[in-house]
Each structure stands twice: as C-alpha cells, then as structure tokens.
Tab-separated table of C-alpha atoms and ligand atoms in Angstrom:
chain	number	residue	atom	x	y	z
A	561	MET	CA	-58.508	-22.429	59.334
A	562	ASN	CA	-55.377	-20.862	58.863
A	563	ARG	CA	-54.898	-17.349	58.679
A	564	TYR	CA	-54.345	-16.607	55.408
A	565	GLU	CA	-57.984	-17.791	54.371
A	566	ARG	CA	-59.466	-16.751	57.524
A	567	TYR	CA	-58.201	-13.016	56.523
A	568	ARG	CA	-59.432	-13.601	52.885
A	569	ARG	CA	-62.862	-15.144	53.927
A	570	ALA	CA	-63.088	-11.928	56.008
A	571	LEU	CA	-61.968	-9.654	53.500
A	572	LEU	CA	-63.362	-11.417	50.176
A	573	ASP	CA	-66.167	-8.390	49.448
A	574	TYR	CA	-64.408	-5.522	50.132
A	575	PRO	CA	-62.305	-3.430	47.760
A	576	LYS	CA	-58.692	-3.411	47.883
A	577	PRO	CA	-56.211	-1.893	48.391
A	578	LEU	CA	-57.457	-1.809	52.333
A	579	ALA	CA	-55.903	-1.925	56.102
A	580	PHE	CA	-57.163	-4.471	58.684
A	581	LEU	CA	-56.300	-4.975	62.130
A	582	ASP	CA	-57.042	-8.211	63.826
A	583	LEU	CA	-59.043	-7.209	66.976
A	584	ASP	CA	-57.887	-10.595	69.263
A	585	SER	CA	-54.101	-9.855	68.101
A	586	LEU	CA	-54.547	-6.112	69.071
A	587	THR	CA	-56.027	-7.558	72.590
A	588	THR	CA	-53.280	-9.722	73.186
A	589	ASN	CA	-50.612	-6.809	72.610
A	590	LYS	CA	-52.201	-4.761	74.787
A	591	ASP	CA	-52.175	-7.485	77.644
A	592	ARG	CA	-48.708	-7.543	77.021
A	593	ILE	CA	-48.015	-3.896	76.868
A	594	LEU	CA	-49.609	-3.460	80.500
A	595	HIS	CA	-47.809	-6.603	81.570
A	596	ALA	CA	-44.425	-5.369	80.502
A	597	ALA	CA	-45.415	-1.785	81.980
A	598	GLY	CA	-45.279	-3.514	85.425
A	599	SER	CA	-47.121	-1.153	87.581
A	600	LYS	CA	-46.611	1.971	85.866
A	601	LYS	CA	-49.380	3.871	83.829
A	602	VAL	CA	-49.117	3.619	79.992
A	603	ARG	CA	-49.459	6.594	77.855
A	604	ILE	CA	-50.755	5.950	74.624
A	605	VAL	CA	-48.613	7.022	71.522
A	606	SER	CA	-50.812	7.922	68.895
A	607	LYS	CA	-48.508	8.377	65.855
A	608	SER	CA	-48.198	4.573	65.863
A	609	ILE	CA	-51.821	4.085	65.422
A	610	ARG	CA	-53.487	7.813	64.131
A	611	CYS	CA	-57.258	6.200	64.187
A	612	VAL	CA	-59.278	8.109	66.883
A	613	PRO	CA	-61.834	4.900	67.689
A	614	LEU	CA	-58.732	2.418	68.486
A	615	ILE	CA	-57.100	5.383	70.571
A	616	ARG	CA	-60.145	5.419	72.280
A	617	HIS	CA	-61.121	1.585	72.487
A	618	LEU	CA	-57.549	1.273	74.188
A	619	LEU	CA	-58.490	3.757	76.574
A	620	ALA	CA	-61.290	2.228	77.817
A	621	THR	CA	-59.462	-1.233	77.951
A	622	ASP	CA	-57.801	-0.563	81.225
A	623	ASP	CA	-57.477	2.468	83.943
A	624	ARG	CA	-53.653	2.119	83.724
A	625	PHE	CA	-54.031	3.599	80.082
A	626	GLU	CA	-53.895	7.030	80.824
A	627	GLY	CA	-53.189	9.900	78.599
A	628	VAL	CA	-51.969	10.296	74.952
A	629	MET	CA	-48.830	11.041	73.718
A	630	CYS	CA	-49.486	13.237	70.508
A	631	TYR	CA	-47.072	14.197	67.752
A	632	THR	CA	-48.224	17.692	66.651
A	633	VAL	CA	-49.939	20.340	68.395
A	634	SER	CA	-52.803	20.419	65.667
A	635	GLU	CA	-53.415	16.219	66.030
A	636	ALA	CA	-53.629	17.001	70.006
A	637	LEU	CA	-56.277	19.850	69.461
A	638	PHE	CA	-58.292	17.393	66.876
A	639	LEU	CA	-58.490	14.923	70.043
A	640	SER	CA	-58.977	17.091	72.702
A	641	ARG	CA	-62.497	18.419	70.282
A	642	GLN	CA	-63.127	14.560	69.777
A	643	GLY	CA	-63.030	14.588	74.170
A	644	LEU	CA	-59.898	13.081	74.815
A	645	ASP	CA	-58.016	14.664	77.766
A	646	ASP	CA	-54.446	14.646	79.184
A	647	LEU	CA	-52.485	15.454	75.612
A	648	LEU	CA	-48.652	15.380	75.920
A	649	VAL	CA	-47.007	17.276	72.485
A	650	ALA	CA	-44.200	15.231	72.326
A	651	TYR	CA	-42.060	17.451	70.345
A	652	PRO	CA	-41.827	21.086	70.235
A	653	ALA	CA	-43.897	23.342	68.355
A	654	TRP	CA	-43.373	26.787	67.231
A	655	GLU	CA	-46.230	28.335	65.072
A	656	ARG	CA	-48.205	31.080	67.050
A	657	THR	CA	-51.481	30.400	66.034
A	658	SER	CA	-51.351	26.446	67.124
A	659	LEU	CA	-49.700	27.859	70.291
A	660	THR	CA	-52.634	30.540	70.470
A	661	ASP	CA	-55.272	27.633	70.041
A	662	VAL	CA	-53.654	25.343	72.407
A	663	GLY	CA	-53.471	28.486	74.866
A	664	LYS	CA	-57.499	28.536	74.465
A	665	GLU	CA	-57.978	24.858	74.911
A	666	VAL	CA	-55.974	25.113	78.141
A	667	LEU	CA	-58.498	27.925	79.010
A	668	ARG	CA	-61.440	25.519	78.661
A	669	GLY	CA	-60.057	23.708	81.290
A	670	LYS	CA	-58.116	20.987	78.787
A	671	LYS	CA	-54.866	19.364	79.708
A	672	LEU	CA	-52.751	19.770	76.636
A	673	THR	CA	-49.085	19.462	77.966
A	674	LEU	CA	-46.594	21.268	75.308
A	675	MET	CA	-42.783	20.049	74.963
A	676	VAL	CA	-39.911	22.496	75.544
A	677	ASP	CA	-36.248	21.962	75.784
A	678	ASP	CA	-34.772	25.472	74.686
A	679	GLU	CA	-34.649	28.901	76.564
A	680	GLU	CA	-36.460	29.946	73.407
A	681	HIS	CA	-39.490	27.577	73.450
A	682	ILE	CA	-40.265	29.171	76.919
A	683	ALA	CA	-39.808	32.491	75.571
A	684	ARG	CA	-42.086	32.042	73.387
A	685	LEU	CA	-44.691	30.342	75.243
A	686	GLU	CA	-44.224	33.312	77.600
A	687	GLU	CA	-44.965	36.083	74.881
A	688	VAL	CA	-47.956	33.937	73.709
A	689	GLY	CA	-49.185	32.971	76.942
A	690	GLN	CA	-49.090	36.847	78.330
A	691	GLY	CA	-51.274	37.740	74.983
A	692	ILE	CA	-54.178	35.553	76.067
A	693	GLY	CA	-53.776	35.055	79.609
A	694	VAL	CA	-53.117	31.585	79.825
A	695	VAL	CA	-50.366	29.611	81.975
A	696	PHE	CA	-48.862	26.860	79.377
A	697	PRO	CA	-48.416	23.551	80.909
A	698	VAL	CA	-45.152	22.162	79.716
A	699	CYS	CA	-42.702	19.277	79.864
A	700	LEU	CA	-38.986	18.878	79.380
A	701	ASP	CA	-37.315	16.289	76.979
A	702	MET	CA	-34.034	15.804	78.559
A	703	ASP	CA	-31.557	13.547	76.433
A	704	LEU	CA	-30.725	10.266	76.865
A	705	SER	CA	-28.359	9.294	74.393
A	706	VAL	CA	-25.222	8.059	74.983
A	707	SER	CA	-21.877	9.145	73.287
A	708	TRP	CA	-18.515	7.539	72.836
A	709	PRO	CA	-15.612	8.922	70.914
A	710	GLY	CA	-16.779	8.167	67.489
A	711	LEU	CA	-20.196	6.765	68.093
A	712	HIS	CA	-23.679	8.540	69.174
A	713	PHE	CA	-26.123	5.956	70.337
A	714	GLY	CA	-28.914	7.591	70.678
A	715	VAL	CA	-31.484	10.404	68.533
A	716	ARG	CA	-30.894	14.098	68.051
A	717	ARG	CA	-33.443	16.187	69.548
A	718	SER	CA	-33.231	17.687	72.913
A	719	PRO	CA	-30.012	19.442	73.991
A	720	ILE	CA	-30.677	19.267	77.723
A	721	ARG	CA	-27.300	16.906	77.934
A	722	SER	CA	-26.256	17.903	81.434
A	723	GLN	CA	-27.834	18.310	85.036
A	724	LYS	CA	-26.755	21.925	84.961
A	725	ARG	CA	-28.187	22.462	81.456
A	726	LEU	CA	-31.663	21.021	83.036
A	727	ILE	CA	-31.612	22.929	85.827
A	728	ASP	CA	-30.802	26.318	84.110
A	729	VAL	CA	-33.647	25.505	81.931
A	730	VAL	CA	-36.323	24.598	84.747
A	731	LYS	CA	-35.102	28.052	86.395
A	732	GLY	CA	-35.785	29.594	83.295
A	733	ILE	CA	-39.320	28.254	83.614
A	734	GLU	CA	-39.746	29.114	87.295
A	735	LYS	CA	-39.163	32.564	86.115
A	736	SER	CA	-41.839	32.409	83.137
A	737	PRO	CA	-45.460	33.227	85.102
A	738	SER	CA	-46.978	32.085	81.939
A	739	VAL	CA	-45.238	28.589	82.040
A	740	LYS	CA	-45.696	26.042	84.423
A	741	LEU	CA	-43.353	22.918	84.312
A	742	GLU	CA	-45.609	19.739	84.878
A	743	GLY	CA	-43.387	16.823	83.587
A	744	ILE	CA	-40.199	15.529	82.537
A	745	MET	CA	-39.941	12.930	79.560
A	746	GLY	CA	-36.783	11.327	78.324
A	747	TYR	CA	-37.111	9.021	75.457
A	748	GLU	CA	-34.463	6.112	75.082
A	749	ALA	CA	-34.540	5.380	71.771
A	750	GLN	CA	-31.484	3.897	71.454
A	751	VAL	CA	-33.112	0.998	73.878
A	752	ALA	CA	-36.900	1.439	72.862
A	753	GLY	CA	-36.210	1.758	69.100
A	754	VAL	CA	-33.510	-0.815	68.421
A	755	GLY	CA	-34.099	-4.507	67.682
A	756	ASP	CA	-31.448	-6.722	69.064
A	757	GLN	CA	-32.772	-9.888	67.851
A	758	VAL	CA	-32.562	-9.652	64.218
A	759	PRO	CA	-32.564	-12.802	62.656
A	760	GLY	CA	-28.880	-13.609	60.548
A	761	ARG	CA	-27.084	-10.867	62.442
A	762	PRO	CA	-25.686	-12.838	65.453
A	763	LEU	CA	-22.631	-10.123	65.775
A	764	THR	CA	-24.759	-7.065	65.543
A	765	ASN	CA	-27.308	-8.632	67.830
A	766	ARG	CA	-24.426	-9.177	70.372
A	767	LEU	CA	-23.329	-5.632	69.883
A	768	MET	CA	-26.703	-4.117	70.434
A	769	ARG	CA	-26.961	-6.124	73.732
A	770	LEU	CA	-23.657	-4.703	75.297
A	771	LEU	CA	-24.651	-1.152	73.731
A	772	LYS	CA	-28.315	-1.209	75.118
A	773	GLY	CA	-27.480	-2.563	78.615
A	774	HIS	CA	-24.658	-0.036	79.357
A	775	SER	CA	-27.388	2.820	77.936
A	776	ILE	CA	-30.007	1.066	80.425
A	777	ARG	CA	-27.703	1.412	83.614
A	778	ARG	CA	-26.485	4.747	82.446
A	779	ILE	CA	-29.916	6.213	81.479
A	780	ALA	CA	-31.429	5.035	85.090
A	781	GLN	CA	-28.633	6.668	86.689
A	782	GLN	CA	-29.067	9.721	85.135
A	783	ARG	CA	-32.780	10.061	85.598
A	784	GLY	CA	-32.537	9.127	89.014
A	785	GLU	CA	-30.458	11.687	89.725
A	786	TRP	CA	-31.584	14.405	87.768
A	787	ILE	CA	-35.265	13.839	88.906
A	788	ARG	CA	-34.222	13.723	92.709
A	789	GLU	CA	-32.340	17.009	92.095
A	790	LEU	CA	-35.556	18.629	90.747
A	791	LYS	CA	-37.490	17.148	93.771
A	792	GLU	CA	-34.887	18.574	96.057
A	793	LEU	CA	-35.288	22.202	94.425
A	794	GLY	CA	-38.907	21.775	95.683
A	795	LEU	CA	-40.241	20.956	92.183
A	796	SER	CA	-43.198	18.726	92.345
A	797	LEU	CA	-44.141	17.037	88.862
A	798	ARG	CA	-47.082	15.650	87.444
A	799	PHE	CA	-45.418	13.092	85.890
A	800	VAL	CA	-42.126	11.863	84.676
A	801	ASN	CA	-42.307	9.992	81.222
A	802	GLY	CA	-39.999	7.239	79.604
A	803	GLY	CA	-39.581	4.594	77.245
A	804	GLY	CA	-41.392	3.273	74.482
A	805	THR	CA	-42.313	-0.117	73.228
A	806	GLY	CA	-38.892	-1.551	72.761
A	807	SER	CA	-38.134	-0.357	76.416
A	808	LEU	CA	-41.305	-1.079	78.751
A	809	LYS	CA	-39.887	-3.417	80.743
A	810	VAL	CA	-36.647	-2.005	82.105
A	811	THR	CA	-37.878	1.829	81.799
A	812	SER	CA	-40.695	0.516	83.862
A	813	GLN	CA	-38.530	-0.432	86.558
A	814	GLU	CA	-37.190	2.822	87.506
A	815	ASP	CA	-38.634	4.283	90.449
A	816	VAL	CA	-38.580	7.967	89.201
A	817	ILE	CA	-40.715	6.835	85.970
A	818	THR	CA	-44.751	7.239	86.967
A	819	GLU	CA	-45.816	6.226	83.268
A	820	VAL	CA	-44.406	4.724	80.371
A	821	ALA	CA	-45.278	5.222	76.379
A	822	ALA	CA	-46.272	2.733	74.148
A	823	GLY	CA	-47.344	2.694	70.651
A	824	SER	CA	-46.034	0.406	67.947
A	825	GLY	CA	-46.621	-2.620	70.375
A	826	PHE	CA	-50.115	-2.293	69.746
A	827	PHE	CA	-50.143	-3.337	65.909
A	828	SER	CA	-46.687	-4.873	66.145
A	829	SER	CA	-45.364	-3.747	62.806
A	830	VAL	CA	-42.290	-5.643	61.404
A	831	LEU	CA	-39.411	-3.264	62.740
A	832	PHE	CA	-40.689	-4.328	66.417
A	833	ASP	CA	-40.487	-8.223	65.267
A	834	HIS	CA	-37.093	-8.353	67.061
A	835	TYR	CA	-37.019	-7.488	70.484
A	836	ARG	CA	-35.916	-9.669	73.502
A	837	ASP	CA	-37.840	-7.676	75.745
A	838	PHE	CA	-41.236	-7.503	74.015
A	839	GLN	CA	-43.094	-10.077	71.427
A	840	GLY	CA	-46.025	-8.590	70.044
A	841	GLU	CA	-48.658	-10.342	67.695
A	842	PRO	CA	-48.774	-9.043	64.210
A	843	ALA	CA	-52.060	-7.408	64.350
A	844	ALA	CA	-52.254	-5.224	61.790
A	845	GLY	CA	-51.762	-5.254	57.757
A	846	PHE	CA	-52.890	-4.337	54.396
A	847	ALA	CA	-54.385	-6.361	51.672
A	848	LEU	CA	-53.344	-5.887	47.730
A	849	GLU	CA	-55.188	-7.756	45.396
A	850	ILE	CA	-53.618	-9.639	42.611
A	851	THR	CA	-54.214	-8.409	39.110
A	852	ARG	CA	-51.531	-10.098	36.639
A	853	ARG	CA	-49.479	-13.562	36.464
A	854	PRO	CA	-46.467	-12.178	34.670
A	855	THR	CA	-44.671	-15.945	35.070
A	856	PRO	CA	-45.133	-18.959	36.866
A	857	GLY	CA	-44.132	-18.319	40.414
A	858	ILE	CA	-44.472	-14.491	40.632
A	859	VAL	CA	-47.834	-12.452	40.989
A	860	THR	CA	-48.283	-8.637	41.035
A	861	CYS	CA	-50.588	-6.812	42.935
A	862	LEU	CA	-52.039	-3.443	42.365
A	863	GLY	CA	-50.861	-0.822	45.223
A	864	GLY	CA	-48.203	-1.595	47.776
A	865	GLY	CA	-45.504	1.268	47.727
A	866	TYR	CA	-45.816	2.344	51.309
A	867	PRO	CA	-42.237	2.437	52.663
A	868	ALA	CA	-41.760	3.664	55.932
A	869	SER	CA	-39.776	6.758	57.476
A	870	GLY	CA	-36.292	6.640	59.414
A	871	ALA	CA	-32.849	5.600	57.550
A	872	SER	CA	-33.968	4.016	54.328
A	873	GLY	CA	-32.947	0.404	54.002
A	874	SER	CA	-35.091	-2.604	52.638
A	875	ASP	CA	-35.967	-2.818	56.159
A	876	ARG	CA	-38.562	0.423	55.371
A	877	LEU	CA	-40.320	-1.552	52.537
A	878	PRO	CA	-43.732	-3.805	53.667
A	879	THR	CA	-43.161	-7.156	54.081
A	880	PRO	CA	-45.838	-9.584	52.116
A	881	TRP	CA	-47.345	-11.307	55.657
A	882	LEU	CA	-49.867	-14.150	54.211
A	883	PRO	CA	-49.750	-16.648	52.482
A	884	GLU	CA	-46.301	-17.551	54.379
A	885	GLY	CA	-43.281	-17.482	51.984
A	886	ALA	CA	-44.565	-14.693	49.700
A	887	LYS	CA	-41.378	-12.304	48.985
A	888	LEU	CA	-40.934	-9.018	47.390
A	889	LEU	CA	-38.559	-8.876	44.293
A	890	PRO	CA	-35.477	-7.174	45.543
A	891	LEU	CA	-35.071	-5.707	41.969
A	892	GLU	CA	-38.382	-3.921	42.174
A	893	GLY	CA	-39.521	-3.819	46.051
A	894	ALA	CA	-42.901	-2.545	46.813
A	895	GLY	CA	-43.881	-0.339	43.338
A	896	GLU	CA	-45.663	2.952	43.367
A	897	VAL	CA	-48.643	1.078	41.376
A	898	GLN	CA	-47.945	-2.400	41.425
A	899	THR	CA	-45.796	-4.762	43.625
A	900	PRO	CA	-44.677	-8.364	42.351
A	901	VAL	CA	-44.588	-10.855	44.435
A	902	GLN	CA	-42.642	-14.333	44.314
A	903	TYR	CA	-44.579	-16.977	45.834
A	904	GLU	CA	-44.147	-20.825	45.285
A	905	GLY	CA	-46.296	-22.122	47.955
A	906	SER	CA	-49.217	-24.440	48.506
A	907	PHE	CA	-52.048	-21.979	47.846
A	908	ALA	CA	-52.995	-21.921	43.888
A	909	LEU	CA	-52.931	-17.770	44.107
A	910	GLY	CA	-55.204	-16.523	40.910
A	911	LEU	CA	-56.280	-13.119	39.889
A	912	GLY	CA	-58.458	-11.433	42.863
A	913	ASP	CA	-56.680	-13.310	45.331
A	914	PRO	CA	-55.345	-10.990	48.360
A	915	ILE	CA	-51.780	-10.602	49.357
A	916	PHE	CA	-51.658	-9.797	52.746
A	917	PHE	CA	-48.866	-7.246	53.460
A	918	ARG	CA	-47.494	-5.595	56.971
A	919	HIS	CA	-45.948	-2.345	57.267
A	920	ALA	CA	-42.382	-1.633	58.830
A	921	LYS	CA	-43.998	0.823	61.369
A	922	ALA	CA	-47.398	1.198	62.963
A	923	GLY	CA	-48.953	4.044	62.485
A	924	GLU	CA	-47.417	5.255	59.043
A	925	MET	CA	-49.944	2.716	57.500
A	926	CYS	CA	-53.016	4.894	58.186
A	927	GLU	CA	-51.657	7.537	56.038
A	928	ARG	CA	-52.204	5.528	52.771
A	929	PHE	CA	-55.792	4.333	53.935
A	930	THR	CA	-58.682	6.424	54.954
A	931	GLU	CA	-60.255	3.470	57.052
A	932	ILE	CA	-59.355	0.007	58.723
A	933	LEU	CA	-61.235	-2.688	58.830
A	934	VAL	CA	-61.420	-4.559	61.933
A	935	ILE	CA	-61.442	-8.347	62.075
A	936	LYS	CA	-62.445	-10.795	64.719
A	937	GLY	CA	-62.450	-14.168	63.691
A	938	ASP	CA	-63.123	-14.742	59.936
A	939	GLN	CA	-65.391	-11.721	60.014
A	940	VAL	CA	-65.144	-7.934	59.262
A	941	VAL	CA	-66.830	-6.614	62.833
A	942	ASP	CA	-66.315	-2.579	62.533
A	943	ARG	CA	-64.741	-0.120	60.110
A	944	HIS	CA	-62.930	2.560	61.786
A	945	PRO	CA	-61.683	5.986	60.120
A	946	THR	CA	-57.951	6.864	60.290
A	947	TYR	CA	-56.725	10.328	60.583
A	948	ARG	CA	-56.653	10.476	56.797
A	949	GLY	CA	-60.462	9.028	56.576
A	950	GLU	CA	-60.969	12.007	58.763
A	951	GLY	CA	-59.648	14.415	56.121
A	952	LYS	CA	-56.400	15.319	58.414
A	953	CYS	CA	-52.398	15.141	57.633
A	954	PHE	CA	-50.602	16.076	60.803
A	955	LEU	CA	-47.474	15.600	59.390
B	911	PLP	C1	-40.974	10.626	72.532
B	911	PLP	C2	-41.192	9.226	72.391
B	911	PLP	N1	-41.443	8.326	73.194
B	911	PLP	C3	-41.992	7.168	72.862
B	911	PLP	C4	-41.759	6.761	71.818
B	911	PLP	C5	-42.445	5.397	71.681
B	911	PLP	O1	-43.202	5.452	70.805
B	911	PLP	P1	-43.258	3.621	69.949
B	911	PLP	O2	-43.913	2.586	71.478
B	911	PLP	O3	-44.553	3.792	69.175
B	911	PLP	O4	-42.629	2.874	69.352
B	911	PLP	C6	-41.525	7.656	70.694
B	911	PLP	C7	-41.174	6.764	69.636
B	911	PLP	O5	-40.684	7.586	68.328
B	911	PLP	C8	-41.063	8.998	71.032
B	911	PLP	O6	-40.877	9.546	70.072
C-alpha cells in the first residue's frame, strides 16, 4: 500500500485538520541522529518537538539522549514539574518572577541551567539568587558566526565574539557567589541551519558548501582554543554543547564537544530536506480535508495557513506532501481558512479526501494542533497532546 493510502486509511475516521506522526519514520530519524552524533551525547531540542510524551519517548529510547534544550524558562519549569530533568534554557531570560521560580526549582534539587552572554544577565541572576539563597547554574553562549566585509554568516545572538570577552564574562561569573558556570554552548547556525543541497540551485549550493567548509574549520579552531583556555584557568565544565540537526556529523567530531543538540531531524520538516550531512525521512505532517472542487485539477481544503517563522519567503509555507504531485497555487499559497491545491495525478480526489502536508519547520506545526496522532502501518496507535493541547503557549 502506498504512503498516501496508508495514511488515508489510518486517519479516515478522525476529524481534520489534524497533525500526525509516522512512528517508524521517527525511529529511523532517531537512529540517524544517533549515528550522525558519533560518540557524543545528544540533547533533545524541545522547540522542534513541543510534545511532552514524544520528548519522553525519545529520551527513553537510548542512554545517549541526555537532557533537553528548552526555549523558555516557563517551558523548562513546565517540563521540570512533569518530572524531566537536566533542562538547559538555550536563550537568555530576564523576567524576575520566572527567574525566581527557576531558583526555587533548583533549590528542590532540579538541574535547570540558564543561558547568559552579558554581565547584566549575571548581575540580574546574582540579585535574584541572593534574594532567595540559590546558586544559579549557567551556561555561556559563545558566538560562532563568521564575518567578512559585507557578509555576516551566522546568527546575531551572543556578543561574546572574542576570547578576551569570554574570559571577562567568565571572571564576572566567578566573582558572583549566586551564579556558577556549568557549561558552554555555541550554535553554528550557518552550518546547522542552512541547506546545501537544494534542488535547482547548483550555484548557491556550491557557495554554501564553500562558506560552510570555511566556517566549520574556523569554528573547530575557535571552540578548541577557547575551551582549552578555560580549562587552563582551572574551570571544570559539566558540558560543552554545540551543533544542531544539520551539523551533527561535523560538530560531533570536535574533541572539546561533550554533547550535540538535535531536534528538527526527528520530524524532518521540509527545511531539513536538503542537507548533505543529514538525510531524515519525513515523519510528521498534517492532514486537511478537501471540501470544495472549484475546477478540474484543483481541490480546495479547509485550513492550512500555517507558515513558518524566519525571513519570509515561499520556503516558509507548508508543502503539499501526499498524494505526490499536489502543489500550492503560487497566487494563493496556504490560506487563512482555505488552501487550494493543484493535483493532476492518478488518485481521483473527491470531497472528504485528505491531502497531507508537511510544515517547513518541525515544532511550529504543534502550535496549530492540540494533539498528534501517532501512526504505525495503517493504524493510529497513540494520541499525544502537544504543548497547546496541554494549554501551553510559551512563545
Ligand atoms: C541554540 C540552538 N541549538 C541547537 C539548535 C538546533 O536545533 P534543530 O536540531 O532543531 O535544528 C537551535 C535551533 O535553532 C538552537 O537555537
């Protein structure tokens, strides 16, 4: 039975729109992530999953999955209260009440680590920490972007762009009794989050590979030197985190790295289709129902306007996945309440039939659905609430 028929049969009696996950494909992706990570531990990037039972499931499949990379303090607290531990909040937080709540959770013995990259972050934590008598475990985010005149290759996040700056901030932490440095993180977004095998773009792909190759060498050297310097200063770090789905293979080869981060590869959303270094299997999608037939060759579905974040462009739109050959109309895209789809293939699509789509990004799909139906073969074997389904909207 082909994939369209299989999913159609599994989801026949479930009201649409709905989100679903193919369990066998998830398992394949999980194995590929572990393989690409070599001998390193893998921290699961929760923003690319946003479903507690799935995060739990993945953590339980292999000892090398260790800890979660969270995207907000509220999310980390939510996961901690559900029994998860070793939660690294990957982006700095400022709001006092949430920092206080993290402090209380740390006092209960939970391993929650906050991100810092600025003396003001440290001063803020010191003040909150003194107020409640806690020592905040923190991680420093080092910038790994590469700049040439007129071209910045990487993200604009951390201002820690030199070894001197890193050492200054570390010294600031050492002078703060309520803050303890436990880890270093560096995210090479220009390697991990940029496709280099995009069909129909041979020149851009070549350029990307050149830039990525250069970045990879520079990053390995920078990270190696900086971490060794910290060790020479007598610091012992619990972890050095780097990478993401698109860079697992190269990041895991660096000696100083103790763990790599991965999230998007589990669902393998569309933006991760075109990486030389990681090939996942599409594992997650959403089903829309055909409710209209405006003209031969076009069917219109209810729902579907779920674009992804980032620099806007057609690559942020959902992609019709199955049946193969289904396409969005360039002038309508995926609409607020309806999405027309062009299809001239062999299935005789009628009212009530599903069209299966994939989201451009992995976890963002879950912001549109309260549950994910888990399919094995041609059957739904589980239903898991997403963060939204648990009443949570963290960002
Ligand atoms: C700090 C950090 N690490 C790692 C990742 C990689 O996540 P994924 O594997 O989901 O692409 C991201 C993604 O944006 C990130 O911000």
